[in-house]
Amino acid sequence: MIDLTKSQEERTDRLHGEAVVIDTHCDTLGHFLPQPWPRRPPRSLGERSDQGHLDLPRMVEGGVTCQTFAMYTGNRAVVPDATLRALQMVDVFYREVEANDGIVAVTKPDEILAAKKAGKAAGLLSMEGAEPLMGDIDLLRVFYRLGVRMLSFAWNYRTPFADGLGAKRAESKLPDLGVQALEEMGRLGVVFDVSHLCDSNFWDVADVMKGPFIASHSNSRAVCDHQRNLTDDMIRSLADHGGVMGMNFAPGFVAKENPTVENVVDHIDHIVDLVGPDHVGLGSDFDGIGQPPAGLEDVSKMPNITRVLVKREYSDEDILKILGGNHLRVFKEVLR
Ligand SMILES: [Zn+2]
């Protein structure tokens, strides 16, 4: 599908091997637990599965250095007690990582680089939607102590911290609690994630925050018109803050019909044209989406992103930034 010359293939292998590849979102943790719905037997990190999109053997094959594992608890119809579910996800994250020599749990950028040097993968814990915090900033500090280093305030619903896309009121602002939580995250060193926020809350975050924030798994709305993607103005603002957006492989966010890995790179092209090469990265959403685009069927196919970047004649420097260097820059700035 992606025709490369021999020297382009060699360049792909060299760059992908050299890169610190960072993916800022997957929903795999839920698949390690008994699923409330749909009922399937739990998978494990260490065992290669033909189900879903991500496990350690496939991460290694795909050359992923650091995978962010999100705790998603936002759907109350399925998860009545978000805090309990999140704590179970913290537990299963550490149990799965500790059961496998090839991956370490990390909270700092130095630990990601050390893992890469040791030939290991790294796992970073994040929270998608602040439901487990029960409107209490004390619980933000507790989850920080448990290793959470990335947080979004809302999935698709309203939480005490923000309005998700499905709960928006026209021009709603962040509640005071959301602003207080942003300040506390800045003090602790937790990366703030705007993916899933309603547009007006995005702009309030952009007003309130001085430093970088990320959109862990959102694409360009100009390339594919979906509310989960960011408008060009939002992308400019995210870039002005020094932030990064991770490219989501959810088919409906990539292209309207028959999405492929080339369409994912179309989003990267657009963002690079708009704000330069320093503000785009990867945020697959593996195990949280339906059938991924052709060429990105699971995490083992991640090198196909690099192959398309090579085919489109991106420089070595820009490819290394897009694969993970940009996200690493934000981690260095925010995580302590
Ligand atoms: Zn999501």
Coordinates of N, CA and C in Angstrom, one line a residue, residues 180-292:
Q180 N -9.4 26.0 39.8 CA -8.6 25.6 41.0 C -7.8 24.3 40.7
A181 N -8.5 23.3 40.0 CA -7.8 22.1 39.7 C -6.7 22.3 38.7
L182 N -6.8 23.2 37.7 CA -5.8 23.5 36.8 C -4.5 24.1 37.6
E183 N -4.8 25.0 38.5 CA -3.7 25.5 39.3 C -3.0 24.4 40.1
E184 N -3.8 23.5 40.7 CA -3.2 22.5 41.5 C -2.4 21.5 40.6
M185 N -2.9 21.2 39.4 CA -2.1 20.4 38.5 C -0.8 21.1 38.1
G186 N -0.8 22.4 37.9 CA 0.4 23.1 37.6 C 1.4 23.0 38.7
R187 N 0.9 23.1 40.0 CA 1.8 23.0 41.1 C 2.4 21.6 41.3
L188 N 1.5 20.5 41.1 CA 2.0 19.2 41.2 C 2.9 18.7 40.1
G189 N 2.5 19.2 38.9 CA 3.1 18.7 37.7 C 2.3 17.5 37.1
V190 N 1.1 17.9 36.5 CA 0.3 16.9 35.8 C -0.1 17.6 34.5
V191 N 0.1 16.8 33.4 CA -0.2 17.3 32.1 C -1.7 17.5 31.9
F192 N -2.2 18.6 31.5 CA -3.6 18.8 31.2 C -4.0 18.5 29.8
D193 N -5.1 17.8 29.7 CA -5.5 17.2 28.4 C -6.9 17.8 28.0
V194 N -7.0 18.5 26.9 CA -8.2 19.2 26.5 C -9.1 18.3 25.6
S195 N -8.6 17.1 25.2 CA -9.5 16.2 24.3 C -10.8 16.0 25.1
H196 N -11.9 16.0 24.3 CA -13.3 15.8 24.8 C -13.9 17.1 25.4
L197 N -13.2 18.1 25.7 CA -13.8 19.3 26.3 C -14.7 20.0 25.2
C198 N -15.8 20.6 25.7 CA -16.6 21.4 24.7 C -15.7 22.7 24.3
D199 N -16.1 23.2 23.1 CA -15.3 24.3 22.6 C -15.1 25.5 23.5
S200 N -16.2 25.9 24.1 CA -16.1 27.1 25.0 C -15.3 26.8 26.2
N201 N -15.3 25.6 26.7 CA -14.4 25.3 27.9 C -12.9 25.3 27.4
F202 N -12.7 24.8 26.1 CA -11.3 24.8 25.6 C -10.8 26.3 25.6
W203 N -11.6 27.2 25.2 CA -11.2 28.6 25.1 C -10.9 29.2 26.5
D204 N -11.7 28.7 27.5 CA -11.5 29.2 28.9 C -10.2 28.6 29.4
V205 N -9.9 27.4 29.1 CA -8.6 26.8 29.5 C -7.5 27.6 28.9
A206 N -7.6 27.9 27.6 CA -6.6 28.6 26.9 C -6.3 30.0 27.5
D207 N -7.4 30.6 28.0 CA -7.3 31.9 28.8 C -6.6 31.8 30.1
V208 N -6.9 30.7 30.8 CA -6.5 30.5 32.2 C -5.0 30.0 32.2
M209 N -4.7 29.1 31.3 CA -3.4 28.5 31.4 C -2.3 29.3 30.7
K210 N -1.1 29.3 31.4 CA 0.0 30.0 30.8 C 0.9 29.0 30.0
G211 N 1.1 27.9 30.6 CA 2.0 26.8 30.1 C 1.4 25.9 29.1
P212 N 2.1 24.9 28.7 CA 1.5 24.0 27.6 C 0.4 23.1 28.2
F213 N -0.5 22.8 27.3 CA -1.5 21.7 27.5 C -1.5 20.8 26.3
I214 N -2.1 19.7 26.4 CA -2.1 18.8 25.2 C -3.5 18.4 24.8
A215 N -3.7 18.0 23.6 CA -5.0 17.3 23.2 C -4.5 15.9 22.9
S216 N -4.7 15.0 23.9 CA -4.0 13.7 23.8 C -4.5 12.8 22.7
H217 N -5.8 13.0 22.3 CA -6.3 12.2 21.1 C -7.3 12.9 20.4
S218 N -6.9 13.9 19.6 CA -7.8 14.8 18.7 C -7.1 15.1 17.5
N219 N -7.8 15.2 16.4 CA -7.3 15.6 15.1 C -7.7 17.0 14.6
S220 N -7.6 17.2 13.3 CA -7.9 18.5 12.7 C -9.4 18.5 12.2
R221 N -10.2 19.5 12.7 CA -11.6 19.6 12.2 C -11.6 20.1 10.8
A222 N -10.6 20.8 10.3 CA -10.6 21.3 8.9 C -10.4 20.1 8.0
V223 N -9.7 19.1 8.4 CA -9.4 18.0 7.5 C -10.6 17.0 7.6
C224 N -11.1 16.8 8.8 CA -12.2 15.9 9.0 C -13.2 16.5 10.0
D225 N -14.4 16.9 9.5 CA -15.3 17.7 10.4 C -16.0 16.8 11.4
H226 N -15.4 16.8 12.6 CA -15.9 16.0 13.7 C -15.7 16.9 14.9
Q227 N -16.7 16.9 15.8 CA -16.6 17.8 17.0 C -15.4 17.4 17.9
R228 N -15.0 16.2 17.9 CA -13.9 15.8 18.7 C -12.5 16.2 18.2
N229 N -12.5 16.8 17.0 CA -11.3 17.3 16.4 C -11.2 18.8 16.7
L230 N -10.0 19.4 16.6 CA -9.8 20.8 16.9 C -9.9 21.7 15.7
T231 N -10.5 22.9 15.8 CA -10.5 23.9 14.7 C -9.1 24.5 14.5
D232 N -8.9 25.1 13.4 CA -7.6 25.7 13.2 C -7.3 26.8 14.2
D233 N -8.3 27.5 14.7 CA -8.0 28.5 15.7 C -7.6 27.9 17.0
M234 N -8.2 26.8 17.4 CA -7.8 26.0 18.6 C -6.4 25.5 18.4
I235 N -6.1 25.0 17.2 CA -4.7 24.4 17.0 C -3.7 25.5 17.2
R236 N -4.0 26.7 16.6 CA -3.1 27.9 16.8 C -2.9 28.2 18.3
S237 N -4.0 28.2 19.0 CA -3.9 28.5 20.4 C -3.1 27.5 21.2
L238 N -3.4 26.2 20.9 CA -2.6 25.1 21.5 C -1.1 25.3 21.2
A239 N -0.8 25.6 20.0 CA 0.6 25.8 19.6 C 1.2 27.1 20.3
D240 N 0.4 28.1 20.4 CA 0.9 29.3 21.2 C 1.3 29.0 22.6
H241 N 0.6 28.0 23.2 CA 0.9 27.6 24.5 C 2.0 26.6 24.6
G242 N 2.5 26.2 23.4 CA 3.6 25.2 23.4 C 3.1 23.8 23.5
G243 N 1.8 23.6 23.2 CA 1.2 22.3 23.4 C 1.4 21.4 22.2
V244 N 0.8 20.2 22.3 CA 0.9 19.1 21.3 C -0.4 18.4 21.2
M245 N -0.8 18.0 20.0 CA -2.0 17.2 19.8 C -1.6 15.8 19.3
G246 N -2.2 14.8 19.9 CA -1.9 13.4 19.5 C -2.9 12.9 18.5
M247 N -2.4 12.4 17.3 CA -3.3 12.0 16.3 C -4.1 10.7 16.6
N248 N -5.4 10.8 16.6 CA -6.4 9.8 16.9 C -6.7 8.9 15.7
F249 N -6.7 7.6 15.9 CA -6.9 6.7 14.8 C -8.4 6.3 14.6
A250 N -9.3 6.9 15.5 CA -10.7 6.6 15.4 C -11.2 6.9 13.9
P251 N -11.8 5.9 13.2 CA -12.0 6.1 11.8 C -12.8 7.4 11.5
G252 N -13.9 7.7 12.3 CA -14.7 8.8 12.1 C -14.0 10.2 12.3
F253 N -12.9 10.1 13.0 CA -12.1 11.4 13.3 C -11.1 11.6 12.2
V254 N -10.8 10.5 11.4 CA -9.7 10.6 10.4 C -10.2 11.0 9.0
A255 N -11.3 10.3 8.5 CA -11.8 10.6 7.2 C -13.2 10.0 7.1
K256 N -14.1 10.6 6.3 CA -15.5 10.2 6.2 C -15.6 8.8 5.6
E257 N -14.7 8.4 4.7 CA -14.9 7.1 4.0 C -13.6 6.4 4.0
N258 N -13.6 5.1 4.3 CA -12.5 4.2 4.1 C -11.1 4.8 4.6
P259 N -11.0 5.2 5.8 CA -9.7 5.9 6.2 C -8.5 4.9 6.2
T260 N -7.4 5.5 5.9 CA -6.1 4.8 5.8 C -5.1 5.6 6.6
V261 N -3.9 4.9 6.8 CA -2.8 5.6 7.5 C -2.4 6.9 6.7
E262 N -2.6 6.9 5.4 CA -2.3 8.1 4.6 C -3.2 9.3 5.1
N263 N -4.5 9.0 5.4 CA -5.4 10.0 5.9 C -5.0 10.5 7.2
V264 N -4.4 9.7 8.1 CA -3.9 10.1 9.4 C -2.8 11.2 9.2
V265 N -1.9 10.8 8.2 CA -0.8 11.7 8.0 C -1.3 13.0 7.3
D266 N -2.5 13.0 6.6 CA -3.1 14.2 6.0 C -3.3 15.2 7.2
H267 N -3.8 14.7 8.4 CA -4.0 15.6 9.5 C -2.6 16.2 10.0
I268 N -1.6 15.3 10.0 CA -0.3 15.8 10.4 C 0.2 16.9 9.4
D269 N 0.0 16.6 8.1 CA 0.4 17.7 7.1 C -0.3 19.0 7.4
H270 N -1.6 18.9 7.7 CA -2.3 20.2 7.9 C -1.8 20.9 9.1
I271 N -1.6 20.2 10.2 CA -1.2 20.8 11.4 C 0.2 21.4 11.2
V272 N 1.1 20.7 10.5 CA 2.5 21.2 10.3 C 2.4 22.5 9.4
D273 N 1.5 22.4 8.4 CA 1.4 23.6 7.5 C 0.9 24.8 8.4
L274 N 0.0 24.6 9.3 CA -0.6 25.6 10.1 C 0.3 26.2 11.1
V275 N 1.0 25.3 11.9 CA 1.7 25.8 13.1 C 3.1 25.3 13.2
G276 N 3.6 24.6 12.1 CA 5.0 24.1 12.2 C 5.0 22.7 12.8
P277 N 6.2 22.1 12.8 CA 6.3 20.7 13.2 C 6.4 20.4 14.7
D278 N 6.2 21.4 15.5 CA 6.5 21.2 17.0 C 5.3 20.9 17.8
H279 N 4.1 20.7 17.2 CA 2.9 20.6 17.9 C 2.0 19.4 17.6
V280 N 2.6 18.4 17.0 CA 1.8 17.2 16.6 C 2.5 16.0 17.0
G281 N 1.7 15.0 17.5 CA 2.3 13.7 17.9 C 1.3 12.6 17.7
L282 N 1.4 11.6 18.4 CA 0.5 10.4 18.3 C -0.4 10.2 19.5
G283 N -1.6 9.9 19.3 CA -2.6 9.6 20.4 C -3.6 8.6 19.9
S284 N -3.2 7.4 19.6 CA -4.0 6.4 18.8 C -5.4 6.2 19.2
D285 N -5.7 6.1 20.5 CA -7.0 5.7 21.0 C -7.2 4.2 20.8
F286 N -6.1 3.5 20.6 CA -6.3 2.0 20.5 C -7.1 1.4 21.6
D287 N -7.9 0.4 21.3 CA -8.8 -0.3 22.3 C -9.9 0.6 22.8
G288 N -10.0 1.8 22.2 CA -11.2 2.6 22.5 C -12.0 3.0 21.3
I289 N -11.6 2.4 20.2 CA -12.2 2.8 18.9 C -12.6 1.5 18.1
G290 N -13.4 1.7 17.1 CA -13.8 0.6 16.2 C -12.6 0.2 15.3
Q291 N -12.9 -0.2 14.1 CA -11.9 -0.7 13.2 C -10.9 0.5 12.8
P292 N -9.7 0.4 13.2 CA -8.8 1.5 12.9 C -8.5 1.6 11.4

